Amino acid sequence: MVAVLALVVGAVLVPAPSANAATITVCASGCDYTTISAAITAASAGDTITVGPGTYNEQITIDKSLTVRGAQAGVDPSPTGRPGGESTISSTYAVTIAANNVVFTGFEVRDFRQGVRSTGTWSNIEISYNWIHEPTTTTDLLGILLEPALLTGVTITHNIVHTEETGDSLAAIGISSSGPTPEIDDLEISYNDIGNSLYGLFDGADPAVYKINGFSLTGNYFHDNESNLNIGNILNGTVTGNVFADIGGSIGIDTGTISGNSFIDGGNLSLWGTEFGFWRPSRNLVVEHNDFTDEVFGRGLRVRSGAIASTITVRANAFRDSGIPPSGDPDNDPTGYILLNQGTGTLNAAYNWWGSASGPAGNTGGISGSVITAPWIASFVNDPAKGAPTTWPLTTLGLTGPVGFWPLVATRTTIVSKSPSRTVVGQPATFTGTVSPNGLGGVTSNLPVLPGQVTVTDGVASCTDTTLTATATLNVYQFSCTLVPTRAGLRLFTATYKDTSVDSFYRSSSSTLRTQVYLP
């Protein structure tokens, strides 16, 4: 038996060919076949079919473990077409994937009612580097359709998926069902341009029965949709580094993170609870480092009825002032709340920026429901380590700063004392002092321990305190560490605070003490 491994090509995982795999070519003339369907019929599992530029007016079904490569495989799509020409599939039901271990990559798919779909029970499907759009008809329904009984290991990456909002357009990417308990395990949707549709990402299966186990939504650009998202019943999900523009969306995640996204020009977010039959309410969720800005509807984040708000943490986000006051009906009125908790329990929304040093009081938008907002970020600098996006399609947006909100809150470090007063080479010297996160407002109590550490050094000898404990004074934490000097003379000792958490929140700060170090 020959082992079959996997090869990584760029960012895409593709199955390695078996020892006897063949490459079959398709083009108008001079290739093995002139139609893709004929090539699939002739192929064996593990083969690769390469399709040259041209238009193929056919409906294809990939019913074997194959890699089907268009002329633009590995090339990010463009809404005006890619140099060298497209391998274009034009058909009402253009592409059906009905096998395990299938890669469909590098095509233009157009003139469809359903562009690319997979129905049934299959695993390891990749749909990548395709330009899926419907420029001419009014019958387009879905760009990509997943219709599971059980689909496992589905990757949708580096595609343009537009259905142009004409006729009965439903969704750029849709999920339905082909069985009584539809399930998708390990669904990745990454680095796609998803737009011009009624829904960007829509799960139309019965909310009372379907489920998604393992979900990642990363680096996508949602825009010009009537709704960017409508999906729920997710267990273990991450939504990271996306740009959501123009309109809101709803998602339901049980256990996960929503981090580093930008909701702009009216983009906003709702977290599903148990409405409409959803049975996995949003809970055990961290919402952090997101930027809610340019809220033309005056909305930021909504925790819907049935979500377990007491298990959701909202921190280190920017809720910028839209200038739009709250209304009583955020669903049907053009105004709304910047933060609305309709879920169960109190929502912890401390340590956010509300567009003002005075916190929520300085934001025109309203906060409704049981919500903790103090302390809040009162002053900050943007983390210089976070730059503009480097991955398509976000590189096409002309962003000069990072996606999401990455603040560093100001701190002040002070060396208070040194013991003993006479510092001698080879003898322990203990430095004590304080760190104050003075970029916070509304502080009413200290954390048990401030995240991070303080290192004291004269450039040669050093010590570090990794447990910065609270003092009786608000916003003041103490450090103490002991080093053994090795050099005599007038020495400059520097105490430096650094937030060592994975996503640093506090800005580094330093304090110095010049003191004589004596020989024994």
PDB file of C-alpha atoms in Angstrom, residues 207-208 210 230-234 249-254 269-283 285 302-309 311-312 340-344:
ATOM      1  CA  PRO A 207     -32.493  26.096  13.117  1.00  0.00           C
ATOM      2  CA  ALA A 208     -34.055  23.448  15.333  1.00  0.00           C
ATOM      3  CA  TYR A 210     -28.866  21.650  12.009  1.00  0.00           C
ATOM      4  CA  ASN A 230     -27.254  34.632   9.261  1.00  0.00           C
ATOM      5  CA  ILE A 231     -25.844  31.466  10.774  1.00  0.00           C
ATOM      6  CA  GLY A 232     -25.917  29.738  14.148  1.00  0.00           C
ATOM      7  CA  ASN A 233     -25.784  26.483  16.131  1.00  0.00           C
ATOM      8  CA  ILE A 234     -21.977  26.598  15.973  1.00  0.00           C
ATOM      9  CA  GLY A 249     -25.400  40.183  10.470  1.00  0.00           C
ATOM     10  CA  SER A 250     -26.191  37.539  13.085  1.00  0.00           C
ATOM     11  CA  ILE A 251     -24.167  34.558  14.264  1.00  0.00           C
ATOM     12  CA  GLY A 252     -24.575  32.087  17.103  1.00  0.00           C
ATOM     13  CA  ILE A 253     -21.498  30.484  18.665  1.00  0.00           C
ATOM     14  CA  ASP A 254     -21.268  28.213  21.671  1.00  0.00           C
ATOM     15  CA  LEU A 269     -23.226  42.280  14.770  1.00  0.00           C
ATOM     16  CA  SER A 270     -25.921  40.307  16.587  1.00  0.00           C
ATOM     17  CA  LEU A 271     -25.322  37.158  18.612  1.00  0.00           C
ATOM     18  CA  TRP A 272     -28.088  34.576  18.255  1.00  0.00           C
ATOM     19  CA  GLY A 273     -29.801  33.191  21.293  1.00  0.00           C
ATOM     20  CA  THR A 274     -32.778  30.825  21.083  1.00  0.00           C
ATOM     21  CA  GLU A 275     -35.106  32.735  18.780  1.00  0.00           C
ATOM     22  CA  PHE A 276     -36.532  30.958  15.718  1.00  0.00           C
ATOM     23  CA  GLY A 277     -35.653  27.556  17.156  1.00  0.00           C
ATOM     24  CA  PHE A 278     -31.880  27.938  17.555  1.00  0.00           C
ATOM     25  CA  TRP A 279     -30.816  25.367  20.150  1.00  0.00           C
ATOM     26  CA  ARG A 280     -27.162  26.347  20.654  1.00  0.00           C
ATOM     27  CA  PRO A 281     -27.353  29.875  22.063  1.00  0.00           C
ATOM     28  CA  SER A 282     -24.314  32.118  22.061  1.00  0.00           C
ATOM     29  CA  ARG A 283     -22.322  31.504  25.233  1.00  0.00           C
ATOM     30  CA  LEU A 285     -17.701  33.583  24.004  1.00  0.00           C
ATOM     31  CA  ARG A 302     -26.534  43.093  20.099  1.00  0.00           C
ATOM     32  CA  VAL A 303     -26.847  40.028  22.352  1.00  0.00           C
ATOM     33  CA  ARG A 304     -30.182  38.500  21.428  1.00  0.00           C
ATOM     34  CA  SER A 305     -32.847  36.814  23.541  1.00  0.00           C
ATOM     35  CA  GLY A 306     -31.778  33.445  24.902  1.00  0.00           C
ATOM     36  CA  ALA A 307     -28.034  34.044  24.577  1.00  0.00           C
ATOM     37  CA  ILE A 308     -26.225  33.422  27.868  1.00  0.00           C
ATOM     38  CA  ALA A 309     -24.869  36.931  28.306  1.00  0.00           C
ATOM     39  CA  THR A 311     -20.785  33.865  29.901  1.00  0.00           C
ATOM     40  CA  ILE A 312     -19.898  36.369  27.167  1.00  0.00           C
ATOM     41  CA  LEU A 340     -27.853  46.008  23.520  1.00  0.00           C
ATOM     42  CA  ASN A 341     -28.119  43.042  25.880  1.00  0.00           C
ATOM     43  CA  GLN A 342     -31.362  41.094  25.565  1.00  0.00           C
ATOM     44  CA  GLY A 343     -29.761  37.867  26.747  1.00  0.00           C
ATOM     45  CA  THR A 344     -29.767  36.055  30.071  1.00  0.00           C
TER      46      THR A 344
END
